[in-house]
Amino acid sequence: MPNPPLSDLVVIFDLDGTLVDSAPDLTEAMNAILTREGLSPLPAGEVRHLVGEGARALLERGFAENGRAFPQGAAGDRLVSDYIDHYEDHIADSSFVFEGCDACLEALARAGATLAVCTNKVERLAFPLLRALGLLSRFEIVLGRDSLAAHKPDPAPLQEILRRSGRSRGVMVGDTLTDLLAGRRAGMPVLLAEFGYGTEDIPLETSEQRFADYEALFEMIIRIGNGVAMSERGTI
């Protein structure tokens, strides 16, 4: 009996903006801090494009949008801690799994792929969010920002996931430049969600493409598993 088509592949997913639209809850948590500090709240549409590098970076950008520098030292640490506490208490109030995601994960697993998550959320937030939205059981490996000494866009987390999976090849599925650089530096094909939090003007190389929905993503990963080269840049 032949091996499943993806039996040598680990598919590594980003979390925010790729698996889950968490912008509503991230926005609410950030705005709680901004308002408390006498700054103007930001609409969710603006916050979507500030996500991807962790809590501190998100708050720094929120302060910058208000024309104010983020505090350094203990004062900044306190704001990050308060933000994480608030967000943890409301982690899945309004967040939701993107349409077609769960069916795609199930189909990839049936095709033999190992599924993993690599996120710049700390573990304290990543695991509860995945659990609350019914996704945690889908993944064999989950690495957060604090799981290793390095985090995306460093390739080390992707390389560690590949090592732990025992598979010979990996694919990075994300939505931002952070994901793109991590996958590129790890020598993996990268597939970017058009519906995510990144920008559409990121230049792509031949092993990188954008996908419009999870049905298209599944087809692209099957092609990679079958050794079909991504000969055209852009979207399929």
Short mmCIF file of C-alpha atoms in Angstrom, two decimals, residues 82-211:
data_model
loop_
_atom_site.label_atom_id
_atom_site.label_comp_id
_atom_site.label_asym_id
_atom_site.label_seq_id
_atom_site.Cartn_x
_atom_site.Cartn_y
_atom_site.Cartn_z
CA ASP A 82 -1.16 44.35 31.85
CA TYR A 83 -1.97 43.88 28.17
CA ILE A 84 -1.29 40.13 28.36
CA ASP A 85 -3.42 39.79 31.50
CA HIS A 86 -6.32 41.61 29.87
CA TYR A 87 -6.03 39.72 26.59
CA GLU A 88 -5.79 36.35 28.36
CA ASP A 89 -9.07 37.07 30.15
CA HIS A 90 -10.80 37.79 26.82
CA ILE A 91 -8.76 35.64 24.48
CA ALA A 92 -11.61 34.21 22.41
CA ASP A 93 -14.50 36.56 23.07
CA SER A 94 -14.74 37.57 19.41
CA SER A 95 -11.96 35.65 17.66
CA PHE A 96 -12.88 32.95 15.16
CA VAL A 97 -11.32 30.29 12.94
CA PHE A 98 -11.13 31.29 9.29
CA GLU A 99 -13.68 29.65 6.99
CA GLY A 100 -12.51 26.34 5.58
CA CYS A 101 -9.55 26.07 7.94
CA ASP A 102 -10.68 23.09 10.00
CA ALA A 103 -11.70 21.08 6.94
CA CYS A 104 -8.32 21.80 5.36
CA LEU A 105 -6.47 20.67 8.49
CA GLU A 106 -8.45 17.44 8.56
CA ALA A 107 -7.75 16.80 4.87
CA LEU A 108 -4.02 17.48 5.31
CA ALA A 109 -3.86 15.05 8.22
CA ARG A 110 -5.68 12.39 6.16
CA ALA A 111 -3.11 12.96 3.41
CA GLY A 112 -0.37 12.10 5.89
CA ALA A 113 0.99 15.53 6.83
CA THR A 114 2.22 16.40 10.30
CA LEU A 115 0.62 19.68 11.41
CA ALA A 116 2.37 22.27 13.57
CA VAL A 117 1.97 25.85 14.76
CA CYS A 118 4.75 28.42 14.98
CA THR A 119 3.53 31.70 16.43
CA ASN A 120 5.00 34.82 18.00
CA LYS A 121 2.33 34.59 20.69
CA VAL A 122 3.78 33.42 23.99
CA GLU A 123 2.74 29.91 24.99
CA ARG A 124 0.57 31.30 27.79
CA LEU A 125 -1.68 32.81 25.10
CA ALA A 126 -1.20 30.48 22.15
CA PHE A 127 -2.35 27.27 23.82
CA PRO A 128 -5.54 28.74 25.40
CA LEU A 129 -6.54 30.37 22.10
CA LEU A 130 -6.08 27.16 20.13
CA ARG A 131 -7.92 25.21 22.81
CA ALA A 132 -10.82 27.68 23.06
CA LEU A 133 -11.41 27.54 19.31
CA GLY A 134 -11.18 23.74 19.10
CA LEU A 135 -7.92 23.65 17.12
CA LEU A 136 -5.34 22.43 19.62
CA SER A 137 -5.95 18.73 19.01
CA ARG A 138 -5.21 19.20 15.31
CA PHE A 139 -1.52 19.96 15.92
CA GLU A 140 1.28 17.66 17.00
CA ILE A 141 3.72 20.51 17.70
CA VAL A 142 3.09 24.07 18.90
CA LEU A 143 5.93 26.55 19.42
CA GLY A 144 5.34 30.05 20.79
CA ARG A 145 7.53 33.11 20.99
CA ASP A 146 9.03 31.91 24.28
CA SER A 147 9.37 28.21 23.43
CA LEU A 148 12.96 28.65 22.22
CA ALA A 149 15.66 31.29 22.56
CA ALA A 150 14.85 32.55 19.04
CA HIS A 151 11.53 33.37 17.38
CA LYS A 152 10.29 34.28 13.90
CA PRO A 153 11.66 35.71 11.63
CA ASP A 154 14.60 33.62 12.84
CA PRO A 155 14.38 30.20 11.15
CA ALA A 156 15.28 28.30 14.34
CA PRO A 157 11.67 27.52 15.41
CA LEU A 158 10.82 26.14 11.96
CA GLN A 159 14.00 24.07 11.92
CA GLU A 160 13.18 22.73 15.39
CA ILE A 161 9.66 21.79 14.30
CA LEU A 162 11.09 19.95 11.30
CA ARG A 163 13.50 18.10 13.61
CA ARG A 164 10.78 17.16 16.11
CA SER A 165 8.40 16.03 13.38
CA GLY A 166 10.86 13.57 11.91
CA ARG A 167 9.71 14.62 8.44
CA SER A 168 12.14 15.43 5.64
CA ARG A 169 10.43 18.57 4.34
CA GLY A 170 8.50 21.53 5.71
CA VAL A 171 6.11 24.18 4.39
CA MET A 172 5.47 27.49 6.14
CA VAL A 173 1.91 28.84 5.96
CA GLY A 174 1.55 32.41 7.21
CA ASP A 175 0.43 35.89 6.35
CA THR A 176 3.13 38.43 7.19
CA LEU A 177 6.69 39.36 6.26
CA THR A 178 7.76 37.76 9.55
CA ASP A 179 6.45 34.39 8.35
CA LEU A 180 7.88 34.86 4.89
CA LEU A 181 11.38 35.58 6.17
CA ALA A 182 11.31 32.70 8.66
CA GLY A 183 10.29 30.23 5.97
CA ARG A 184 12.71 31.62 3.42
CA ARG A 185 15.62 31.45 5.87
CA ALA A 186 14.67 27.90 6.79
CA GLY A 187 14.72 26.94 3.12
CA MET A 188 11.02 26.07 3.04
CA PRO A 189 8.29 26.95 0.54
CA VAL A 190 6.09 29.72 1.93
CA LEU A 191 2.37 30.16 1.33
CA LEU A 192 0.83 33.48 2.40
CA ALA A 193 -2.85 34.07 3.20
CA GLU A 194 -4.33 36.98 1.29
CA PHE A 195 -6.97 37.36 4.01
CA GLY A 196 -4.40 37.72 6.78
CA TYR A 197 -2.72 40.67 8.44
CA GLY A 198 0.21 41.16 6.08
CA THR A 199 0.60 43.42 3.08
CA GLU A 200 0.07 42.37 -0.51
CA ASP A 201 3.14 44.19 -1.84
CA ILE A 202 5.67 41.76 -0.33
CA PRO A 203 7.82 40.54 -3.25
CA LEU A 204 7.78 36.77 -3.61
CA GLU A 205 10.35 34.29 -4.85
CA THR A 206 9.56 31.24 -6.98
CA SER A 207 9.01 28.94 -3.97
CA GLU A 208 6.46 31.35 -2.47
CA GLN A 209 2.81 32.01 -3.33
CA ARG A 210 -0.33 33.60 -1.95
CA PHE A 211 -3.59 31.76 -1.45
#
